[in-house]
mmCIF file with all atom_site columns, C-alpha atoms in Angstrom:
data_model
loop_
_atom_site.group_PDB
_atom_site.id
_atom_site.type_symbol
_atom_site.label_atom_id
_atom_site.label_alt_id
_atom_site.label_comp_id
_atom_site.label_asym_id
_atom_site.label_entity_id
_atom_site.label_seq_id
_atom_site.pdbx_PDB_ins_code
_atom_site.Cartn_x
_atom_site.Cartn_y
_atom_site.Cartn_z
_atom_site.occupancy
_atom_site.B_iso_or_equiv
_atom_site.pdbx_formal_charge
_atom_site.auth_seq_id
_atom_site.auth_comp_id
_atom_site.auth_asym_id
_atom_site.auth_atom_id
_atom_site.pdbx_PDB_model_num
ATOM 1   C CA . UNK W 1 1   ? 0.000   0.000  0.000   1.00 0.00 ? 18  UNK W CA 1
ATOM 2   C CA . UNK W 1 2   ? 2.139   2.895  -1.287  1.00 0.00 ? 19  UNK W CA 1
ATOM 3   C CA . UNK W 1 3   ? -0.197  5.818  -0.424  1.00 0.00 ? 20  UNK W CA 1
ATOM 4   C CA . UNK W 1 4   ? 1.362   9.027  -1.756  1.00 0.00 ? 21  UNK W CA 1
ATOM 5   C CA . UNK W 1 5   ? 4.696   8.733  -3.555  1.00 0.00 ? 22  UNK W CA 1
ATOM 6   C CA . UNK W 1 6   ? 6.895   11.730 -4.319  1.00 0.00 ? 23  UNK W CA 1
ATOM 7   C CA . UNK W 1 7   ? 10.041  11.881 -6.367  1.00 0.00 ? 24  UNK W CA 1
ATOM 8   C CA . UNK W 1 8   ? 12.794  12.870 -6.045  1.00 0.00 ? 25  UNK W CA 1
ATOM 9   C CA . UNK W 1 9   ? 13.562  12.917 -2.307  1.00 0.00 ? 26  UNK W CA 1
ATOM 10  C CA . UNK W 1 10  ? 16.472  15.336 -2.671  1.00 0.00 ? 27  UNK W CA 1
ATOM 11  C CA . UNK W 1 11  ? 17.486  17.766 -5.407  1.00 0.00 ? 28  UNK W CA 1
ATOM 12  C CA . UNK W 1 12  ? 20.046  20.523 -5.818  1.00 0.00 ? 29  UNK W CA 1
ATOM 13  C CA . UNK W 1 13  ? 19.443  23.023 -8.612  1.00 0.00 ? 30  UNK W CA 1
ATOM 14  C CA . UNK W 1 14  ? 21.344  25.995 -9.884  1.00 0.00 ? 31  UNK W CA 1
ATOM 15  C CA . UNK W 1 15  ? 19.514  29.303 -10.136 1.00 0.00 ? 32  UNK W CA 1
ATOM 16  C CA . UNK W 1 16  ? 17.581  29.420 -13.406 1.00 0.00 ? 33  UNK W CA 1
ATOM 17  C CA . UNK W 1 17  ? 17.335  25.667 -13.890 1.00 0.00 ? 34  UNK W CA 1
ATOM 18  C CA . UNK W 1 18  ? 13.985  23.975 -14.215 1.00 0.00 ? 35  UNK W CA 1
ATOM 19  C CA . UNK W 1 19  ? 12.647  20.785 -12.716 1.00 0.00 ? 36  UNK W CA 1
ATOM 20  C CA . UNK W 1 20  ? 9.449   18.865 -12.109 1.00 0.00 ? 37  UNK W CA 1
ATOM 21  C CA . UNK W 1 21  ? 8.461   17.229 -8.832  1.00 0.00 ? 38  UNK W CA 1
ATOM 22  C CA . UNK W 1 22  ? 6.330   14.168 -9.360  1.00 0.00 ? 39  UNK W CA 1
ATOM 23  C CA . UNK W 1 23  ? 3.537   12.945 -7.112  1.00 0.00 ? 40  UNK W CA 1
ATOM 24  C CA . UNK W 1 24  ? 1.272   9.930  -7.423  1.00 0.00 ? 41  UNK W CA 1
ATOM 25  C CA . UNK W 1 25  ? -1.383  8.471  -5.132  1.00 0.00 ? 42  UNK W CA 1
ATOM 26  C CA . UNK W 1 26  ? -2.985  5.058  -5.310  1.00 0.00 ? 43  UNK W CA 1
ATOM 27  C CA . UNK W 1 27  ? -6.002  5.698  -3.060  1.00 0.00 ? 44  UNK W CA 1
ATOM 28  C CA . UNK W 1 28  ? -8.377  6.932  -5.795  1.00 0.00 ? 45  UNK W CA 1
ATOM 29  C CA . UNK W 1 29  ? -8.498  10.363 -4.144  1.00 0.00 ? 46  UNK W CA 1
ATOM 30  C CA . UNK W 1 30  ? -10.110 13.286 -5.908  1.00 0.00 ? 47  UNK W CA 1
ATOM 31  C CA . UNK W 1 31  ? -8.090  16.090 -4.306  1.00 0.00 ? 48  UNK W CA 1
ATOM 32  C CA . UNK W 1 32  ? -4.343  16.623 -4.429  1.00 0.00 ? 49  UNK W CA 1
ATOM 33  C CA . UNK W 1 33  ? -2.156  19.381 -3.027  1.00 0.00 ? 50  UNK W CA 1
ATOM 34  C CA . UNK W 1 34  ? 1.349   20.793 -3.107  1.00 0.00 ? 51  UNK W CA 1
ATOM 35  C CA . UNK W 1 35  ? 2.716   22.463 0.033   1.00 0.00 ? 52  UNK W CA 1
ATOM 36  C CA . UNK W 1 36  ? 6.058   23.946 0.951   1.00 0.00 ? 53  UNK W CA 1
ATOM 37  C CA . UNK W 1 37  ? 7.601   23.920 4.422   1.00 0.00 ? 54  UNK W CA 1
ATOM 38  C CA . UNK W 1 38  ? 10.111  26.552 5.481   1.00 0.00 ? 55  UNK W CA 1
ATOM 39  C CA . UNK W 1 39  ? 11.892  26.920 8.854   1.00 0.00 ? 56  UNK W CA 1
ATOM 40  C CA . UNK W 1 40  ? 9.854   28.902 11.362  1.00 0.00 ? 57  UNK W CA 1
ATOM 41  C CA . UNK W 1 41  ? 6.760   28.840 9.190   1.00 0.00 ? 58  UNK W CA 1
ATOM 42  C CA . UNK W 1 42  ? 3.893   26.438 8.900   1.00 0.00 ? 59  UNK W CA 1
ATOM 43  C CA . UNK W 1 43  ? 3.330   24.514 5.720   1.00 0.00 ? 60  UNK W CA 1
ATOM 44  C CA . UNK W 1 44  ? 1.838   26.697 3.016   1.00 0.00 ? 61  UNK W CA 1
ATOM 45  C CA . UNK W 1 45  ? -0.352  25.725 0.085   1.00 0.00 ? 62  UNK W CA 1
ATOM 46  C CA . UNK W 1 46  ? 1.170   26.284 -3.356  1.00 0.00 ? 63  UNK W CA 1
ATOM 47  C CA . UNK W 1 47  ? -1.444  24.778 -5.676  1.00 0.00 ? 64  UNK W CA 1
ATOM 48  C CA . UNK W 1 48  ? -4.231  22.296 -5.396  1.00 0.00 ? 65  UNK W CA 1
ATOM 49  C CA . UNK W 1 49  ? -6.448  20.194 -7.624  1.00 0.00 ? 66  UNK W CA 1
ATOM 50  C CA . UNK W 1 50  ? -9.943  19.494 -6.341  1.00 0.00 ? 67  UNK W CA 1
ATOM 51  C CA . UNK W 1 51  ? -10.591 16.948 -9.060  1.00 0.00 ? 68  UNK W CA 1
ATOM 52  C CA . UNK W 1 52  ? -9.079  15.562 -12.233 1.00 0.00 ? 69  UNK W CA 1
ATOM 53  C CA . UNK W 1 53  ? -8.808  18.304 -14.827 1.00 0.00 ? 70  UNK W CA 1
ATOM 54  C CA . UNK W 1 54  ? -8.897  21.251 -12.407 1.00 0.00 ? 71  UNK W CA 1
ATOM 55  C CA . UNK W 1 55  ? -6.147  23.190 -10.674 1.00 0.00 ? 72  UNK W CA 1
ATOM 56  C CA . UNK W 1 56  ? -6.203  26.314 -8.511  1.00 0.00 ? 73  UNK W CA 1
ATOM 57  C CA . UNK W 1 57  ? -3.711  28.610 -6.864  1.00 0.00 ? 74  UNK W CA 1
ATOM 58  C CA . UNK W 1 58  ? -3.057  28.454 -3.170  1.00 0.00 ? 75  UNK W CA 1
ATOM 59  C CA . UNK W 1 59  ? -1.313  30.918 -0.893  1.00 0.00 ? 76  UNK W CA 1
ATOM 60  C CA . UNK W 1 60  ? 2.137   30.980 -2.550  1.00 0.00 ? 77  UNK W CA 1
ATOM 61  C CA . UNK W 1 61  ? 1.808   30.069 -6.270  1.00 0.00 ? 78  UNK W CA 1
ATOM 62  C CA . UNK W 1 62  ? 4.335   32.478 -7.804  1.00 0.00 ? 79  UNK W CA 1
ATOM 63  C CA . UNK W 1 63  ? 7.180   30.727 -9.628  1.00 0.00 ? 80  UNK W CA 1
ATOM 64  C CA . UNK W 1 64  ? 5.353   27.400 -9.896  1.00 0.00 ? 81  UNK W CA 1
ATOM 65  C CA . UNK W 1 65  ? 3.102   25.580 -12.325 1.00 0.00 ? 82  UNK W CA 1
ATOM 66  C CA . UNK W 1 66  ? 1.166   22.361 -11.864 1.00 0.00 ? 83  UNK W CA 1
ATOM 67  C CA . UNK W 1 67  ? -0.386  19.641 -13.973 1.00 0.00 ? 84  UNK W CA 1
ATOM 68  C CA . UNK W 1 68  ? -3.042  17.174 -12.916 1.00 0.00 ? 85  UNK W CA 1
ATOM 69  C CA . UNK W 1 69  ? -2.063  14.553 -15.443 1.00 0.00 ? 86  UNK W CA 1
ATOM 70  C CA . UNK W 1 70  ? -4.795  12.110 -14.437 1.00 0.00 ? 87  UNK W CA 1
ATOM 71  C CA . UNK W 1 71  ? -6.569  11.171 -11.224 1.00 0.00 ? 88  UNK W CA 1
ATOM 72  C CA . UNK W 1 72  ? -3.406  9.578  -9.790  1.00 0.00 ? 89  UNK W CA 1
ATOM 73  C CA . UNK W 1 73  ? -0.730  12.117 -10.664 1.00 0.00 ? 90  UNK W CA 1
ATOM 74  C CA . UNK W 1 74  ? -0.142  15.770 -9.787  1.00 0.00 ? 91  UNK W CA 1
ATOM 75  C CA . UNK W 1 75  ? 3.168   17.356 -10.741 1.00 0.00 ? 92  UNK W CA 1
ATOM 76  C CA . UNK W 1 76  ? 4.784   20.623 -9.657  1.00 0.00 ? 93  UNK W CA 1
ATOM 77  C CA . UNK W 1 77  ? 7.116   22.462 -12.024 1.00 0.00 ? 94  UNK W CA 1
ATOM 78  C CA . UNK W 1 78  ? 9.680   25.124 -11.280 1.00 0.00 ? 95  UNK W CA 1
ATOM 79  C CA . UNK W 1 79  ? 10.386  26.836 -14.600 1.00 0.00 ? 96  UNK W CA 1
ATOM 80  C CA . UNK W 1 80  ? 13.320  28.986 -13.454 1.00 0.00 ? 97  UNK W CA 1
ATOM 81  C CA . UNK W 1 81  ? 14.434  28.088 -9.960  1.00 0.00 ? 98  UNK W CA 1
ATOM 82  C CA . UNK W 1 82  ? 15.364  30.823 -7.485  1.00 0.00 ? 99  UNK W CA 1
ATOM 83  C CA . UNK W 1 83  ? 17.116  30.573 -4.097  1.00 0.00 ? 100 UNK W CA 1
ATOM 84  C CA . UNK W 1 84  ? 13.818  31.633 -2.451  1.00 0.00 ? 101 UNK W CA 1
ATOM 85  C CA . UNK W 1 85  ? 12.371  28.314 -3.617  1.00 0.00 ? 102 UNK W CA 1
ATOM 86  C CA . UNK W 1 86  ? 14.771  26.376 -1.414  1.00 0.00 ? 103 UNK W CA 1
ATOM 87  C CA . UNK W 1 87  ? 12.350  24.448 0.761   1.00 0.00 ? 104 UNK W CA 1
ATOM 88  C CA . UNK W 1 88  ? 10.872  21.074 1.579   1.00 0.00 ? 105 UNK W CA 1
ATOM 89  C CA . UNK W 1 89  ? 7.955   20.252 -0.677  1.00 0.00 ? 106 UNK W CA 1
ATOM 90  C CA . UNK W 1 90  ? 5.110   17.944 0.269   1.00 0.00 ? 107 UNK W CA 1
ATOM 91  C CA . UNK W 1 91  ? 2.456   16.453 -1.918  1.00 0.00 ? 108 UNK W CA 1
ATOM 92  C CA . UNK W 1 92  ? -0.781  15.405 -0.226  1.00 0.00 ? 109 UNK W CA 1
ATOM 93  C CA . UNK W 1 93  ? -4.089  13.908 -1.196  1.00 0.00 ? 110 UNK W CA 1
ATOM 94  C CA . UNK W 1 94  ? -7.536  13.515 0.308   1.00 0.00 ? 111 UNK W CA 1
ATOM 95  C CA . UNK W 1 95  ? -10.683 11.774 -0.792  1.00 0.00 ? 112 UNK W CA 1
ATOM 96  C CA . UNK W 1 96  ? -12.756 14.931 -1.025  1.00 0.00 ? 113 UNK W CA 1
ATOM 97  C CA . UNK W 1 97  ? -11.299 18.449 -0.759  1.00 0.00 ? 114 UNK W CA 1
ATOM 98  C CA . UNK W 1 98  ? -10.196 19.374 2.760   1.00 0.00 ? 115 UNK W CA 1
ATOM 99  C CA . UNK W 1 99  ? -12.937 17.668 4.690   1.00 0.00 ? 116 UNK W CA 1
ATOM 100 C CA . UNK W 1 100 ? -11.437 14.223 4.836   1.00 0.00 ? 117 UNK W CA 1
ATOM 101 C CA . UNK W 1 101 ? -8.185  12.810 6.186   1.00 0.00 ? 118 UNK W CA 1
ATOM 102 C CA . UNK W 1 102 ? -5.057  14.030 4.442   1.00 0.00 ? 119 UNK W CA 1
ATOM 103 C CA . UNK W 1 103 ? -2.256  11.709 3.340   1.00 0.00 ? 120 UNK W CA 1
ATOM 104 C CA . UNK W 1 104 ? 1.220   13.077 2.724   1.00 0.00 ? 121 UNK W CA 1
ATOM 105 C CA . UNK W 1 105 ? 4.174   12.052 0.631   1.00 0.00 ? 122 UNK W CA 1
ATOM 106 C CA . UNK W 1 106 ? 7.626   11.779 2.199   1.00 0.00 ? 123 UNK W CA 1
ATOM 107 C CA . UNK W 1 107 ? 8.713   15.188 1.000   1.00 0.00 ? 124 UNK W CA 1
ATOM 108 C CA . UNK W 1 108 ? 11.292  16.561 -1.427  1.00 0.00 ? 125 UNK W CA 1
ATOM 109 C CA . UNK W 1 109 ? 14.175  18.583 -0.022  1.00 0.00 ? 126 UNK W CA 1
ATOM 110 C CA . UNK W 1 110 ? 15.097  21.117 -2.709  1.00 0.00 ? 127 UNK W CA 1
ATOM 111 C CA . UNK W 1 111 ? 18.107  23.402 -2.547  1.00 0.00 ? 128 UNK W CA 1
ATOM 112 C CA . UNK W 1 112 ? 18.599  26.136 -5.128  1.00 0.00 ? 129 UNK W CA 1
ATOM 113 C CA . UNK W 1 113 ? 22.118  27.566 -5.235  1.00 0.00 ? 130 UNK W CA 1
ATOM 114 C CA . UNK J 2 1   ? -7.727  33.678 6.002   1.00 0.00 ? 26  UNK J CA 1
ATOM 115 C CA . UNK J 2 2   ? -7.688  31.515 9.065   1.00 0.00 ? 27  UNK J CA 1
ATOM 116 C CA . UNK J 2 3   ? -4.900  32.095 11.562  1.00 0.00 ? 28  UNK J CA 1
ATOM 117 C CA . UNK J 2 4   ? -3.778  28.978 13.429  1.00 0.00 ? 29  UNK J CA 1
ATOM 118 C CA . UNK J 2 5   ? -1.753  29.386 16.613  1.00 0.00 ? 30  UNK J CA 1
ATOM 119 C CA . UNK J 2 6   ? -0.120  26.563 18.543  1.00 0.00 ? 31  UNK J CA 1
ATOM 120 C CA . UNK J 2 7   ? 1.382   26.508 21.995  1.00 0.00 ? 32  UNK J CA 1
ATOM 121 C CA . UNK J 2 8   ? 3.896   25.784 23.227  1.00 0.00 ? 33  UNK J CA 1
ATOM 122 C CA . UNK J 2 9   ? 6.367   26.037 20.351  1.00 0.00 ? 34  UNK J CA 1
ATOM 123 C CA . UNK J 2 10  ? 8.819   23.748 22.153  1.00 0.00 ? 35  UNK J CA 1
ATOM 124 C CA . UNK J 2 11  ? 8.222   21.276 24.957  1.00 0.00 ? 36  UNK J CA 1
ATOM 125 C CA . UNK J 2 12  ? 10.673  18.991 26.748  1.00 0.00 ? 37  UNK J CA 1
ATOM 126 C CA . UNK J 2 13  ? 9.292   16.499 29.260  1.00 0.00 ? 38  UNK J CA 1
ATOM 127 C CA . UNK J 2 14  ? 10.272  13.352 31.094  1.00 0.00 ? 39  UNK J CA 1
ATOM 128 C CA . UNK J 2 15  ? 9.096   9.919  30.084  1.00 0.00 ? 40  UNK J CA 1
ATOM 129 C CA . UNK J 2 16  ? 5.725   9.142  31.621  1.00 0.00 ? 41  UNK J CA 1
ATOM 130 C CA . UNK J 2 17  ? 4.495   12.721 31.844  1.00 0.00 ? 42  UNK J CA 1
ATOM 131 C CA . UNK J 2 18  ? 1.079   13.838 30.608  1.00 0.00 ? 43  UNK J CA 1
ATOM 132 C CA . UNK J 2 19  ? 1.509   16.147 27.614  1.00 0.00 ? 44  UNK J CA 1
ATOM 133 C CA . UNK J 2 20  ? -0.875  18.828 26.350  1.00 0.00 ? 45  UNK J CA 1
ATOM 134 C CA . UNK J 2 21  ? -0.465  20.795 23.123  1.00 0.00 ? 46  UNK J CA 1
ATOM 135 C CA . UNK J 2 22  ? -2.914  23.569 22.338  1.00 0.00 ? 47  UNK J CA 1
ATOM 136 C CA . UNK J 2 23  ? -4.258  24.960 19.079  1.00 0.00 ? 48  UNK J CA 1
ATOM 137 C CA . UNK J 2 24  ? -6.496  27.959 18.460  1.00 0.00 ? 49  UNK J CA 1
ATOM 138 C CA . UNK J 2 25  ? -7.868  29.313 15.207  1.00 0.00 ? 50  UNK J CA 1
ATOM 139 C CA . UNK J 2 26  ? -9.520  32.567 14.225  1.00 0.00 ? 51  UNK J CA 1
ATOM 140 C CA . UNK J 2 27  ? -12.375 31.628 11.870  1.00 0.00 ? 52  UNK J CA 1
ATOM 141 C CA . UNK J 2 28  ? -15.000 28.886 11.925  1.00 0.00 ? 53  UNK J CA 1
ATOM 142 C CA . UNK J 2 29  ? -13.830 25.646 10.342  1.00 0.00 ? 54  UNK J CA 1
ATOM 143 C CA . UNK J 2 30  ? -15.120 22.433 8.827   1.00 0.00 ? 55  UNK J CA 1
ATOM 144 C CA . UNK J 2 31  ? -12.525 20.187 10.421  1.00 0.00 ? 56  UNK J CA 1
ATOM 145 C CA . UNK J 2 32  ? -9.353  20.286 12.482  1.00 0.00 ? 57  UNK J CA 1
ATOM 146 C CA . UNK J 2 33  ? -6.430  17.946 11.907  1.00 0.00 ? 58  UNK J CA 1
ATOM 147 C CA . UNK J 2 34  ? -3.610  16.881 14.182  1.00 0.00 ? 59  UNK J CA 1
ATOM 148 C CA . UNK J 2 35  ? -0.508  15.699 12.324  1.00 0.00 ? 60  UNK J CA 1
ATOM 149 C CA . UNK J 2 36  ? 2.804   14.235 13.433  1.00 0.00 ? 61  UNK J CA 1
ATOM 150 C CA . UNK J 2 37  ? 6.136   14.888 11.737  1.00 0.00 ? 62  UNK J CA 1
ATOM 151 C CA . UNK J 2 38  ? 9.144   12.805 12.747  1.00 0.00 ? 63  UNK J CA 1
ATOM 152 C CA . UNK J 2 39  ? 12.804  13.656 12.157  1.00 0.00 ? 64  UNK J CA 1
ATOM 153 C CA . UNK J 2 40  ? 13.375  12.603 8.582   1.00 0.00 ? 65  UNK J CA 1
ATOM 154 C CA . UNK J 2 41  ? 10.325  14.628 7.670   1.00 0.00 ? 66  UNK J CA 1
ATOM 155 C CA . UNK J 2 42  ? 7.387   12.362 6.918   1.00 0.00 ? 67  UNK J CA 1
ATOM 156 C CA . UNK J 2 43  ? 3.972   13.680 7.981   1.00 0.00 ? 68  UNK J CA 1
ATOM 157 C CA . UNK J 2 44  ? 1.202   11.399 9.187   1.00 0.00 ? 69  UNK J CA 1
ATOM 158 C CA . UNK J 2 45  ? -2.353  12.199 10.168  1.00 0.00 ? 70  UNK J CA 1
ATOM 159 C CA . UNK J 2 46  ? -3.233  11.462 13.797  1.00 0.00 ? 71  UNK J CA 1
ATOM 160 C CA . UNK J 2 47  ? -6.766  12.804 14.033  1.00 0.00 ? 72  UNK J CA 1
ATOM 161 C CA . UNK J 2 48  ? -9.371  14.672 12.087  1.00 0.00 ? 73  UNK J CA 1
ATOM 162 C CA . UNK J 2 49  ? -12.244 16.049 14.145  1.00 0.00 ? 74  UNK J CA 1
ATOM 163 C CA . UNK J 2 50  ? -15.049 18.553 13.871  1.00 0.00 ? 75  UNK J CA 1
ATOM 164 C CA . UNK J 2 51  ? -16.587 18.162 17.320  1.00 0.00 ? 76  UNK J CA 1
ATOM 165 C CA . UNK J 2 52  ? -16.081 16.475 20.660  1.00 0.00 ? 77  UNK J CA 1
ATOM 166 C CA . UNK J 2 53  ? -13.236 14.128 21.389  1.00 0.00 ? 78  UNK J CA 1
ATOM 167 C CA . UNK J 2 54  ? -11.322 11.291 19.747  1.00 0.00 ? 79  UNK J CA 1
ATOM 168 C CA . UNK J 2 55  ? -8.943  8.756  21.283  1.00 0.00 ? 80  UNK J CA 1
ATOM 169 C CA . UNK J 2 56  ? -6.365  6.496  19.700  1.00 0.00 ? 81  UNK J CA 1
ATOM 170 C CA . UNK J 2 57  ? -4.139  4.549  22.036  1.00 0.00 ? 82  UNK J CA 1
ATOM 171 C CA . UNK J 2 58  ? -2.359  7.062  24.285  1.00 0.00 ? 83  UNK J CA 1
ATOM 172 C CA . UNK J 2 59  ? -3.407  10.032 22.178  1.00 0.00 ? 84  UNK J CA 1
ATOM 173 C CA . UNK J 2 60  ? -6.530  12.091 22.826  1.00 0.00 ? 85  UNK J CA 1
ATOM 174 C CA . UNK J 2 61  ? -7.748  15.049 20.784  1.00 0.00 ? 86  UNK J CA 1
ATOM 175 C CA . UNK J 2 62  ? -10.504 17.417 21.823  1.00 0.00 ? 87  UNK J CA 1
ATOM 176 C CA . UNK J 2 63  ? -12.119 20.378 20.142  1.00 0.00 ? 88  UNK J CA 1
ATOM 177 C CA . UNK J 2 64  ? -14.324 23.208 21.399  1.00 0.00 ? 89  UNK J CA 1
ATOM 178 C CA . UNK J 2 65  ? -15.997 24.754 18.381  1.00 0.00 ? 90  UNK J CA 1
ATOM 179 C CA . UNK J 2 66  ? -17.470 27.712 20.299  1.00 0.00 ? 91  UNK J CA 1
ATOM 180 C CA . UNK J 2 67  ? -14.072 28.674 21.719  1.00 0.00 ? 92  UNK J CA 1
ATOM 181 C CA . UNK J 2 68  ? -12.212 27.837 18.466  1.00 0.00 ? 93  UNK J CA 1
ATOM 182 C CA . UNK J 2 69  ? -9.739  25.722 20.403  1.00 0.00 ? 94  UNK J CA 1
ATOM 183 C CA . UNK J 2 70  ? -8.369  22.197 20.284  1.00 0.00 ? 95  UNK J CA 1
ATOM 184 C CA . UNK J 2 71  ? -5.991  20.224 22.462  1.00 0.00 ? 96  UNK J CA 1
ATOM 185 C CA . UNK J 2 72  ? -3.861  17.165 21.817  1.00 0.00 ? 97  UNK J CA 1
ATOM 186 C CA . UNK J 2 73  ? -3.012  15.091 24.873  1.00 0.00 ? 98  UNK J CA 1
ATOM 187 C CA . UNK J 2 74  ? -0.448  12.318 25.195  1.00 0.00 ? 99  UNK J CA 1
ATOM 188 C CA . UNK J 2 75  ? -0.741  10.075 28.227  1.00 0.00 ? 100 UNK J CA 1
ATOM 189 C CA . UNK J 2 76  ? 2.227   8.095  29.626  1.00 0.00 ? 101 UNK J CA 1
ATOM 190 C CA . UNK J 2 77  ? 4.601   9.818  27.191  1.00 0.00 ? 102 UNK J CA 1
ATOM 191 C CA . UNK J 2 78  ? 7.504   7.849  25.736  1.00 0.00 ? 103 UNK J CA 1
ATOM 192 C CA . UNK J 2 79  ? 10.696  8.894  23.922  1.00 0.00 ? 104 UNK J CA 1
ATOM 193 C CA . UNK J 2 80  ? 9.227   7.548  20.677  1.00 0.00 ? 105 UNK J CA 1
ATOM 194 C CA . UNK J 2 81  ? 6.575   10.288 20.946  1.00 0.00 ? 106 UNK J CA 1
ATOM 195 C CA . UNK J 2 82  ? 9.319   12.841 20.261  1.00 0.00 ? 107 UNK J CA 1
ATOM 196 C CA . UNK J 2 83  ? 8.277   14.632 17.080  1.00 0.00 ? 108 UNK J CA 1
ATOM 197 C CA . UNK J 2 84  ? 6.765   17.838 15.762  1.00 0.00 ? 109 UNK J CA 1
ATOM 198 C CA . UNK J 2 85  ? 2.991   17.972 16.244  1.00 0.00 ? 110 UNK J CA 1
ATOM 199 C CA . UNK J 2 86  ? 1.120   20.149 13.805  1.00 0.00 ? 111 UNK J CA 1
ATOM 200 C CA . UNK J 2 87  ? -2.409  21.499 14.008  1.00 0.00 ? 112 UNK J CA 1
ATOM 201 C CA . UNK J 2 88  ? -4.179  22.274 10.729  1.00 0.00 ? 113 UNK J CA 1
ATOM 202 C CA . UNK J 2 89  ? -7.690  23.372 9.790   1.00 0.00 ? 114 UNK J CA 1
ATOM 203 C CA . UNK J 2 90  ? -9.923  23.183 6.758   1.00 0.00 ? 115 UNK J CA 1
ATOM 204 C CA . UNK J 2 91  ? -12.770 25.476 5.826   1.00 0.00 ? 116 UNK J CA 1
ATOM 205 C CA . UNK J 2 92  ? -12.951 28.998 7.238   1.00 0.00 ? 117 UNK J CA 1
ATOM 206 C CA . UNK J 2 93  ? -13.101 31.000 4.038   1.00 0.00 ? 118 UNK J CA 1
ATOM 207 C CA . UNK J 2 94  ? -9.730  30.208 2.541   1.00 0.00 ? 119 UNK J CA 1
ATOM 208 C CA . UNK J 2 95  ? -8.793  28.193 -0.485  1.00 0.00 ? 120 UNK J CA 1
ATOM 209 C CA . UNK J 2 96  ? -9.135  24.450 -0.437  1.00 0.00 ? 121 UNK J CA 1
ATOM 210 C CA . UNK J 2 97  ? -6.467  22.599 1.442   1.00 0.00 ? 122 UNK J CA 1
ATOM 211 C CA . UNK J 2 98  ? -5.148  22.882 4.972   1.00 0.00 ? 123 UNK J CA 1
ATOM 212 C CA . UNK J 2 99  ? -4.058  25.949 6.899   1.00 0.00 ? 124 UNK J CA 1
ATOM 213 C CA . UNK J 2 100 ? -1.297  24.962 9.296   1.00 0.00 ? 125 UNK J CA 1
ATOM 214 C CA . UNK J 2 101 ? 0.053   26.069 12.624  1.00 0.00 ? 126 UNK J CA 1
ATOM 215 C CA . UNK J 2 102 ? 3.822   26.326 12.988  1.00 0.00 ? 127 UNK J CA 1
ATOM 216 C CA . UNK J 2 103 ? 4.047   23.121 14.990  1.00 0.00 ? 128 UNK J CA 1
ATOM 217 C CA . UNK J 2 104 ? 5.093   22.094 18.499  1.00 0.00 ? 129 UNK J CA 1
ATOM 218 C CA . UNK J 2 105 ? 8.481   20.432 18.829  1.00 0.00 ? 130 UNK J CA 1
ATOM 219 C CA . UNK J 2 106 ? 8.147   17.779 21.550  1.00 0.00 ? 131 UNK J CA 1
ATOM 220 C CA . UNK J 2 107 ? 11.092  15.988 23.134  1.00 0.00 ? 132 UNK J CA 1
ATOM 221 C CA . UNK J 2 108 ? 10.490  13.214 25.659  1.00 0.00 ? 133 UNK J CA 1
ATOM 222 C CA . UNK J 2 109 ? 13.571  12.366 27.680  1.00 0.00 ? 134 UNK J CA 1
ATOM 223 C CA . UNK J 2 110 ? 14.082  8.879  29.141  1.00 0.00 ? 135 UNK J CA 1
#
């Protein structure tokens, strides 16, 4: 029972490089989320997808794009990485928006130099 | 936007002690979540509640909707309970997804 799987676990990028963080869930959940976690701050919502085919901005969307490829997969893309995007990124899913239990991936530790 | 405040930020206790972590929020919610994050970073859901009280093993979570307040209790604490405990809420006028507190870093010493 894999739950929510994120890749990669660690990544170092140079400023200006691009990359895509992958996330997949095997629980048939409708809603998927990308959060970032920074020291001294709570997790913050970057983007979410309430259902297949829809995506919406969260609290801190600037510098990111997302794709809900199908019901299982929700990717996060950094087109031109900046040092301010150094963070730990978490993908999460829930059966139905925010009103059901949330399941989290193991996180991706991204450093932009 | 909902504001979620947790206290204390840091807590060190001896094995066996009764632990209480508090969470307050500013706007009415649909549900409140308690999460646990261990060193190494993974986050797991402990409880989701919208009223009353829930218990799982040595963990108890309560919520008072009128006072916009929740508590997480750990009875007979153990060093393996050492982790960051995070309160999060859903609903309350924001976007979909969770609004998080900053977490409580708990250390249980043997």
